[in-house]
PDB file of C-alpha atoms and ligand atoms in Angstrom:
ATOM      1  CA  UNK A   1     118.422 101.517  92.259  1.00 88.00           C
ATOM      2  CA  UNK A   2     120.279 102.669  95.152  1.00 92.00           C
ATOM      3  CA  UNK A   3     119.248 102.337  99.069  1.00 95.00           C
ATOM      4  CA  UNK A   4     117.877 106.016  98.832  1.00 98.00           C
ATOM      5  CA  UNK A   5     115.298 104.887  96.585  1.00 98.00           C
ATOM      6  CA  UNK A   6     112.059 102.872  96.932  1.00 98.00           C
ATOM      7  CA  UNK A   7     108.959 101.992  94.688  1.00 98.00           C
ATOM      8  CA  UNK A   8     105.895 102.820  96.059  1.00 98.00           C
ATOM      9  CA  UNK A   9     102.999 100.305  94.686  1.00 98.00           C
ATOM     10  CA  UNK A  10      99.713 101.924  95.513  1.00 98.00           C
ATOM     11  CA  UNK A  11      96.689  99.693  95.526  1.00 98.00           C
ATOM     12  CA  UNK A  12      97.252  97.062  93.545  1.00 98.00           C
ATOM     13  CA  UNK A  13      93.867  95.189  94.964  1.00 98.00           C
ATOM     14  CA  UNK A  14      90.977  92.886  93.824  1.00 98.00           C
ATOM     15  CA  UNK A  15      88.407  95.936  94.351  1.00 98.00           C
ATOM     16  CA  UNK A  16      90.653  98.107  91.910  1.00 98.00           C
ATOM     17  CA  UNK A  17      90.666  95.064  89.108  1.00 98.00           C
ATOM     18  CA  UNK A  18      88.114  94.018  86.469  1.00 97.00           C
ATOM     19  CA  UNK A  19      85.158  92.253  88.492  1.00 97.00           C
ATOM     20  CA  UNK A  20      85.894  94.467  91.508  1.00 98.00           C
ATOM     21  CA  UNK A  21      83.437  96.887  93.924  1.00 98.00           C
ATOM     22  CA  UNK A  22      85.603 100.019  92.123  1.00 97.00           C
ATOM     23  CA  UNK A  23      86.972  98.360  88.996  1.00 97.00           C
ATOM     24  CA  UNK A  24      89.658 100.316  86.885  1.00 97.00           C
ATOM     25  CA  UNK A  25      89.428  99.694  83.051  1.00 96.00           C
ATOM     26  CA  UNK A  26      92.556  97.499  82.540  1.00 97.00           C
ATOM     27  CA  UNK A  27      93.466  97.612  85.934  1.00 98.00           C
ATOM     28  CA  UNK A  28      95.003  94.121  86.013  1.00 98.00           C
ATOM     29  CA  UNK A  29      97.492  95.559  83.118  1.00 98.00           C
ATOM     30  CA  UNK A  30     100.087  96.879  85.628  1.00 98.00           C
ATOM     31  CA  UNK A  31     100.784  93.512  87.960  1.00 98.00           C
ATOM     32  CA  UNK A  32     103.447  92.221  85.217  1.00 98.00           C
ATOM     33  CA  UNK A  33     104.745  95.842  84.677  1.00 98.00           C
ATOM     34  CA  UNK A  34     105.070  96.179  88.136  1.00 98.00           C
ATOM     35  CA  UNK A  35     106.550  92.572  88.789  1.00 98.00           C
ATOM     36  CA  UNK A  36     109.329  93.694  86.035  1.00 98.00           C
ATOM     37  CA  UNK A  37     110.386  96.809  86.964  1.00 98.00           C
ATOM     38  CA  UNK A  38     109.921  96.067  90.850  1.00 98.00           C
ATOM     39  CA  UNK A  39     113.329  93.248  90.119  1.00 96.00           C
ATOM     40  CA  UNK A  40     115.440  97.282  89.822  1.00 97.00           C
ATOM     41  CA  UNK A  41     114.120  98.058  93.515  1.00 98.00           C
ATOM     42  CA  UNK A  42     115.797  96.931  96.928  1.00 97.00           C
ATOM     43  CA  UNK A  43     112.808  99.140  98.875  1.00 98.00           C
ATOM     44  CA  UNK A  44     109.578  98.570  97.976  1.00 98.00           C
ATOM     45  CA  UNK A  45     106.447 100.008  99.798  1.00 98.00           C
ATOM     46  CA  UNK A  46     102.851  98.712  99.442  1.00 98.00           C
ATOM     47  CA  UNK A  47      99.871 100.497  99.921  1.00 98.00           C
ATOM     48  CA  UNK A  48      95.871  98.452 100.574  1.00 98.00           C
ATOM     49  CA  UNK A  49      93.168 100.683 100.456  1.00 98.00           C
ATOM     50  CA  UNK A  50      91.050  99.229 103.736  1.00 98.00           C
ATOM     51  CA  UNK A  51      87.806 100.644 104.542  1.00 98.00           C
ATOM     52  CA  UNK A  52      85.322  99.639 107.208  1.00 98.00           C
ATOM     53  CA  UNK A  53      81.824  98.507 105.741  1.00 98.00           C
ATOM     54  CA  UNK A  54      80.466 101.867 106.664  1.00 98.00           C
ATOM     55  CA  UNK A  55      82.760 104.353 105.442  1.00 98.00           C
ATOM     56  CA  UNK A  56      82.146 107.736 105.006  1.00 97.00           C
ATOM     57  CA  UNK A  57      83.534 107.386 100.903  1.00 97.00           C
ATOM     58  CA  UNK A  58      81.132 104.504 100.081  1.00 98.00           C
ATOM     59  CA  UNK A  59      77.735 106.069  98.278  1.00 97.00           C
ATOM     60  CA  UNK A  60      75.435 103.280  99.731  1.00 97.00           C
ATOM     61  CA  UNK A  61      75.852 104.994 103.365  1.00 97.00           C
ATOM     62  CA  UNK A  62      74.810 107.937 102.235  1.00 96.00           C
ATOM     63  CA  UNK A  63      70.837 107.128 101.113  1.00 95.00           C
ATOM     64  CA  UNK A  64      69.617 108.193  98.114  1.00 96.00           C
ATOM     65  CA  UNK A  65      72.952 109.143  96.532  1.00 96.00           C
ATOM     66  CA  UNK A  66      74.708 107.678  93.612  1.00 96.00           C
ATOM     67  CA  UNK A  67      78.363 106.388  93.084  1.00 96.00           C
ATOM     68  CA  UNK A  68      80.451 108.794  91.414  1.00 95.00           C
ATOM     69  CA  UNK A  69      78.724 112.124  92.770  1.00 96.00           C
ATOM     70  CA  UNK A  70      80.114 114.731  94.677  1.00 95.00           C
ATOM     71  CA  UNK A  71      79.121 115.246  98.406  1.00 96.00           C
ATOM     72  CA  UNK A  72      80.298 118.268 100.987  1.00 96.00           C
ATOM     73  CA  UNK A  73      82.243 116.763 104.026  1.00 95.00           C
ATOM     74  CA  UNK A  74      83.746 118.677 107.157  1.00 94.00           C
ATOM     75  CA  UNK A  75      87.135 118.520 105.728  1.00 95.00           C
ATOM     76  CA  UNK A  76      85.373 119.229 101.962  1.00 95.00           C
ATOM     77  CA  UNK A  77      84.026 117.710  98.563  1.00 94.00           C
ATOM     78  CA  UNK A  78      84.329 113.922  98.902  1.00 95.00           C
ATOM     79  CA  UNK A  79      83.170 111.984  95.876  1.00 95.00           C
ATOM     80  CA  UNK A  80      81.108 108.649  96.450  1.00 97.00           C
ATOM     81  CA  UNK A  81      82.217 105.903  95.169  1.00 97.00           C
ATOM     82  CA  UNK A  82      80.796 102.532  94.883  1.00 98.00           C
ATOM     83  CA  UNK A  83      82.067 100.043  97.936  1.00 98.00           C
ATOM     84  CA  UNK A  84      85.000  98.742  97.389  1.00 98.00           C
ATOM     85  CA  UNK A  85      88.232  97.607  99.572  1.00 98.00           C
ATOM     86  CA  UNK A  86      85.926  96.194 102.430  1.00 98.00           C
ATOM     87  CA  UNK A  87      88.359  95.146 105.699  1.00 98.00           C
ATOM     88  CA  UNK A  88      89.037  91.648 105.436  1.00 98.00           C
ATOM     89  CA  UNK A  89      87.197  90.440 102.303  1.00 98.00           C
ATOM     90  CA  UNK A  90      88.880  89.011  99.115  1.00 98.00           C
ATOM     91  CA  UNK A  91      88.210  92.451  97.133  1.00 98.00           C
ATOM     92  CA  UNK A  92      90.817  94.067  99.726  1.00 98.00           C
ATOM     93  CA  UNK A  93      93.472  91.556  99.142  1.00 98.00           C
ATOM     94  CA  UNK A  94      96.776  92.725  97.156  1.00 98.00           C
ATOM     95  CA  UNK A  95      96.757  90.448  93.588  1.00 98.00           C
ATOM     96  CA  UNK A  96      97.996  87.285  94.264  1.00 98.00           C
ATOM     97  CA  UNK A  97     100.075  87.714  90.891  1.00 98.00           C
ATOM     98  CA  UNK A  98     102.444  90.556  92.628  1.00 98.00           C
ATOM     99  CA  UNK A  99     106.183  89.424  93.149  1.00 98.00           C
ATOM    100  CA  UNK A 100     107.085  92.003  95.590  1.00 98.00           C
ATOM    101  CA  UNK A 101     109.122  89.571  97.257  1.00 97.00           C
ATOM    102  CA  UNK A 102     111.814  92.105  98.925  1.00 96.00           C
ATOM    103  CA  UNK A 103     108.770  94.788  99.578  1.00 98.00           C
ATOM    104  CA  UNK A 104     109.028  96.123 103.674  1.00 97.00           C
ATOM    105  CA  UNK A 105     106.228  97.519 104.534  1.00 98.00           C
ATOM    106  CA  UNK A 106     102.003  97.355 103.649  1.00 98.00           C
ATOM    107  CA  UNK A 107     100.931 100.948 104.450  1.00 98.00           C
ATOM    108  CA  UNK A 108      96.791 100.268 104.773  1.00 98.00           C
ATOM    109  CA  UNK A 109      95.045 103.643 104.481  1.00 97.00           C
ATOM    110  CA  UNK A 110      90.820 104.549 104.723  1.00 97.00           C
ATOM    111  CA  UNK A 111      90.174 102.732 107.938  1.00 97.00           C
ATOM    112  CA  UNK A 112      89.095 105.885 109.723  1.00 97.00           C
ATOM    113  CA  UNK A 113      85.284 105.652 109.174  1.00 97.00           C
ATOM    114  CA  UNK A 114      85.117 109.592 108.547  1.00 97.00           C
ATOM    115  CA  UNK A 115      87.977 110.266 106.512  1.00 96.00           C
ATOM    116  CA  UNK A 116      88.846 109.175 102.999  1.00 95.00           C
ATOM    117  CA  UNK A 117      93.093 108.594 102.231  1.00 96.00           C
ATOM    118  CA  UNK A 118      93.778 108.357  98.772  1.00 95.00           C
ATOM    119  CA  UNK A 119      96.823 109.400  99.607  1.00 97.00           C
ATOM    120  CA  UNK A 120      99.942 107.124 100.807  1.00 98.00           C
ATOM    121  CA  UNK A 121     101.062 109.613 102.870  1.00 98.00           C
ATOM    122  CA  UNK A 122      98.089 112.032 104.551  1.00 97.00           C
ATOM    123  CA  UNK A 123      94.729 111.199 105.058  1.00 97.00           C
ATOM    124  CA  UNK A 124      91.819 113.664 103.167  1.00 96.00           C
ATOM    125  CA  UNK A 125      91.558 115.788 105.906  1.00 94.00           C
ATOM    126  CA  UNK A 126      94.955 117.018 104.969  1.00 95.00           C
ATOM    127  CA  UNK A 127      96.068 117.064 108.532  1.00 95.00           C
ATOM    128  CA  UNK A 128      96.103 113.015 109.537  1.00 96.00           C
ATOM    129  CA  UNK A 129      99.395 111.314 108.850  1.00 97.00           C
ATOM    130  CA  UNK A 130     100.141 108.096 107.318  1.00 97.00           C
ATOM    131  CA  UNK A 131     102.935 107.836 108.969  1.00 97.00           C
ATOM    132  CA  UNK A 132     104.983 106.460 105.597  1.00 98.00           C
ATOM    133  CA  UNK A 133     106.820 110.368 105.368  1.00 98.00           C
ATOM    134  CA  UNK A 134     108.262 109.846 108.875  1.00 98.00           C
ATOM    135  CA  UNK A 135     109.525 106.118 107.675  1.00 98.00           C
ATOM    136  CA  UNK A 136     110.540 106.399 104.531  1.00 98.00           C
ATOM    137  CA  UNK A 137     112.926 109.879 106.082  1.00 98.00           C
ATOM    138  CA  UNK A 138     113.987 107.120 109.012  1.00 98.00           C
ATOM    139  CA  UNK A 139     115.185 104.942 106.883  1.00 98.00           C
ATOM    140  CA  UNK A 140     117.355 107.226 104.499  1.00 98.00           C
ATOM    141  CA  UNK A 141     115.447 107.346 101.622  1.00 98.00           C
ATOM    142  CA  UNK A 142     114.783 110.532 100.012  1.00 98.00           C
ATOM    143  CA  UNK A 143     113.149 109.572  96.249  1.00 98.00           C
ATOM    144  CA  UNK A 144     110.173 107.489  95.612  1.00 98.00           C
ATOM    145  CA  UNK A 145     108.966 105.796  92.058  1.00 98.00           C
ATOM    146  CA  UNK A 146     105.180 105.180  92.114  1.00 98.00           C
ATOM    147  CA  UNK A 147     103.118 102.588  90.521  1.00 98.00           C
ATOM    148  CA  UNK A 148      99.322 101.047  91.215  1.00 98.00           C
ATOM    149  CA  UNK A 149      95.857 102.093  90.589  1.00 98.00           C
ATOM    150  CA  UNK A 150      94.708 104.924  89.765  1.00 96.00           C
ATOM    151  CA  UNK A 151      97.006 107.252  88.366  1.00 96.00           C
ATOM    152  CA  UNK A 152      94.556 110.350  88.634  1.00 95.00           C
ATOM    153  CA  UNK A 153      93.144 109.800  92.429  1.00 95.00           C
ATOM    154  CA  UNK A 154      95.486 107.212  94.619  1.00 97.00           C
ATOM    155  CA  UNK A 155      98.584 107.737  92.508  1.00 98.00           C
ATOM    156  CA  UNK A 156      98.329 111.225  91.950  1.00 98.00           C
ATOM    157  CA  UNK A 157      97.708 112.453  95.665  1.00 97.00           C
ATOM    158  CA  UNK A 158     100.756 109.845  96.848  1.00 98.00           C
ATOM    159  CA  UNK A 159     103.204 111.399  94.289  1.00 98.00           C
ATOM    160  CA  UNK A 160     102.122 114.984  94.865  1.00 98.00           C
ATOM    161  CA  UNK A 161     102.292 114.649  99.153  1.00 98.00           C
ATOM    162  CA  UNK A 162     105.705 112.804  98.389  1.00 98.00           C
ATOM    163  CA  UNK A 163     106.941 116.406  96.510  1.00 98.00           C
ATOM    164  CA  UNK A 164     105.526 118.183  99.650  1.00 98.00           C
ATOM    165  CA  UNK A 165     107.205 115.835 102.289  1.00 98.00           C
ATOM    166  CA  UNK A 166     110.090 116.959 100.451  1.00 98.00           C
ATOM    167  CA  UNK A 167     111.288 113.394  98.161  1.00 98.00           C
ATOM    168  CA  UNK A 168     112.023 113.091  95.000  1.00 98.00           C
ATOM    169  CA  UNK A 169     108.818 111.256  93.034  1.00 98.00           C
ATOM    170  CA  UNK A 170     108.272 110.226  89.603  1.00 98.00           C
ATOM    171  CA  UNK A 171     105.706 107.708  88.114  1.00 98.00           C
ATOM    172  CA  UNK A 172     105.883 104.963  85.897  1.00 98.00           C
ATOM    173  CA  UNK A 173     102.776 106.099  83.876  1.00 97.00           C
ATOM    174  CA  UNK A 174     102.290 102.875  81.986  1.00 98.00           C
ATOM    175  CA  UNK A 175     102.488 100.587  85.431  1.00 98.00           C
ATOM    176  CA  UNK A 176      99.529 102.701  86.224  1.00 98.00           C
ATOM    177  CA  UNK A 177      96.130 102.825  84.951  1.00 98.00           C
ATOM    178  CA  UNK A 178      93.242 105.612  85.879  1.00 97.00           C
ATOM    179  CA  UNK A 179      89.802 106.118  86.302  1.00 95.00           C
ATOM    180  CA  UNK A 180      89.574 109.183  84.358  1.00 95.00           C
ATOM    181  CA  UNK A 181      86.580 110.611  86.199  1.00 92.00           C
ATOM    182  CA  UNK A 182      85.270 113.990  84.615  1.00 92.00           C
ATOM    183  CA  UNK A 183      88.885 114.830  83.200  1.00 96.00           C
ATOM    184  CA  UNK A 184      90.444 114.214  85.817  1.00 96.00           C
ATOM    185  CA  UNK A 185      92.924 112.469  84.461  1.00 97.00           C
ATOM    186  CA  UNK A 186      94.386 115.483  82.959  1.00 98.00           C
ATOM    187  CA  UNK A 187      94.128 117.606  85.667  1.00 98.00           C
ATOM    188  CA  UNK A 188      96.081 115.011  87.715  1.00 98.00           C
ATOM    189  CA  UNK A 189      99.140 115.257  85.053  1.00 98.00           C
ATOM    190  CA  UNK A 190      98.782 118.809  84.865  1.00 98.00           C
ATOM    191  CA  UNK A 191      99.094 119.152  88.923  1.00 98.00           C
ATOM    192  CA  UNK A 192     101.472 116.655  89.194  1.00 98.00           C
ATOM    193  CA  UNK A 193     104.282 117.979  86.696  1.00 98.00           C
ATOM    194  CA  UNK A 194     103.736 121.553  88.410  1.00 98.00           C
ATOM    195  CA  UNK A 195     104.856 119.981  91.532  1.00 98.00           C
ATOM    196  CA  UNK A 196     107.835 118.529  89.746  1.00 98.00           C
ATOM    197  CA  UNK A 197     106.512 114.739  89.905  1.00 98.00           C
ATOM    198  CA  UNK A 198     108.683 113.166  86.969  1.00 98.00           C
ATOM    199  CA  UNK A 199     106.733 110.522  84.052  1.00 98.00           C
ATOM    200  CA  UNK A 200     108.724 107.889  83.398  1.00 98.00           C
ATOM    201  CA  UNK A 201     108.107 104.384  81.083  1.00 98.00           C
ATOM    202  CA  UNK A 202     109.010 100.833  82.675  1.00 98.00           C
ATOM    203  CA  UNK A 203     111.118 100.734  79.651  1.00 98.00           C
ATOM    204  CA  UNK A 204     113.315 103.847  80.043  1.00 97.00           C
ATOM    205  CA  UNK A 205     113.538 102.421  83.531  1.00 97.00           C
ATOM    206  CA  UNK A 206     114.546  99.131  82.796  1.00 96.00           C
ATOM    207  CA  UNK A 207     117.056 100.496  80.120  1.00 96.00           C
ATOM    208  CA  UNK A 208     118.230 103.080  82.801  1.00 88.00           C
TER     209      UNK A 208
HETATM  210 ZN1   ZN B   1      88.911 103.724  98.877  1.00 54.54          ZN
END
């Protein structure tokens, strides 16, 4: 891959694997996908989901509410989940098993106690920057390959605000797994080729 190019790894944590607070079916699957095709990258960009204990996304700080429901914020529908990606604690940390060795920058995103960020790039308010748009253009690159957990919420909203920041994006759909909450894995494919998000394989990338 050329210099104008980086892979974006998006939260590739304990809380995200089998055993964690918001465990992904399989989600340990993409660590040696990722460590292979990660070898093709000289940029690489991580993103740690990092929440406070009594964030605003968590169900358990909103009493008698369930993980997985639906609630009505001031910015709009926020969905519960369970807690997960605590500040500090061992289900926040990247796998130990990642061999990112060249990756630049950790992008943490969720710490405002009021605002969700599944997103790399802009918080759920839509307005509250990342900051990662204004780096990645800084540093010349202008086309981003994504990876991580999960393809339909974290993956999805990073590869779709990448289109809208103006890069290049495409995912490698099998170093991804989802959560596939109420279809929304399909409706995350579906949005994300309308925006003109490409799907690639690790293979046709390591082949490329
Ligand atoms: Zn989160």
């Amino acid at each position: 891959m050329n210099s104008n190019t980086a892979l974006l790894i998006v939260d590739v944590q304990y809380g995200f694997m089998p055993g964690g607070g918001l465990a992904v079916a399989d989600g340990d699957a993409v660590v040696p996908v990722i460590n292979r095709v990660a070898s093709l990258f000289k940029n690489a960009v991580f993103t740690q989901d990092w929440h406070p204990a009594n964030h605003v996304s968590f169900s358990s700080n909103h009493p008698g509410r369930q993980p997985f429901e639906t609630i009505s914020l001031h910015y709009g529908e926020q969905i519960l989940w369970p807690t997960h990606c605590v500040q500090g604690t061992r289900d926040a940390d990247l796998h130990d098993d990642l061999l990112v060795p060249q990756a630049q920058l950790i992008i943490r995103k969720g710490f405002h106690r009021d605002v969700d960020s599944y997103s790399a790039f802009m918080e759920a308010d839509r307005k509250t920057s990342t900051g990662l748009a204004a780096y990645l253009k800084a540093r010349g690159i202008t086309s981003v390959y994504l990876c991580g957990l999960a393809t339909d919420y974290c993956v999805a909203w990073s590869a779709l605000d990448a289109r809208s920041a103006g890069f290049e994006a495409a995912v490698i759909e099998d170093a991804c797994r989802a959560i596939d909450l109420n279809g929304s894995l399909q409706k995350a494919w579906h949005a994300m080729t309308e925006a003109g998000v490409g799907r690639i394989t690790s293979a046709q990338l390591l082949a490329s």
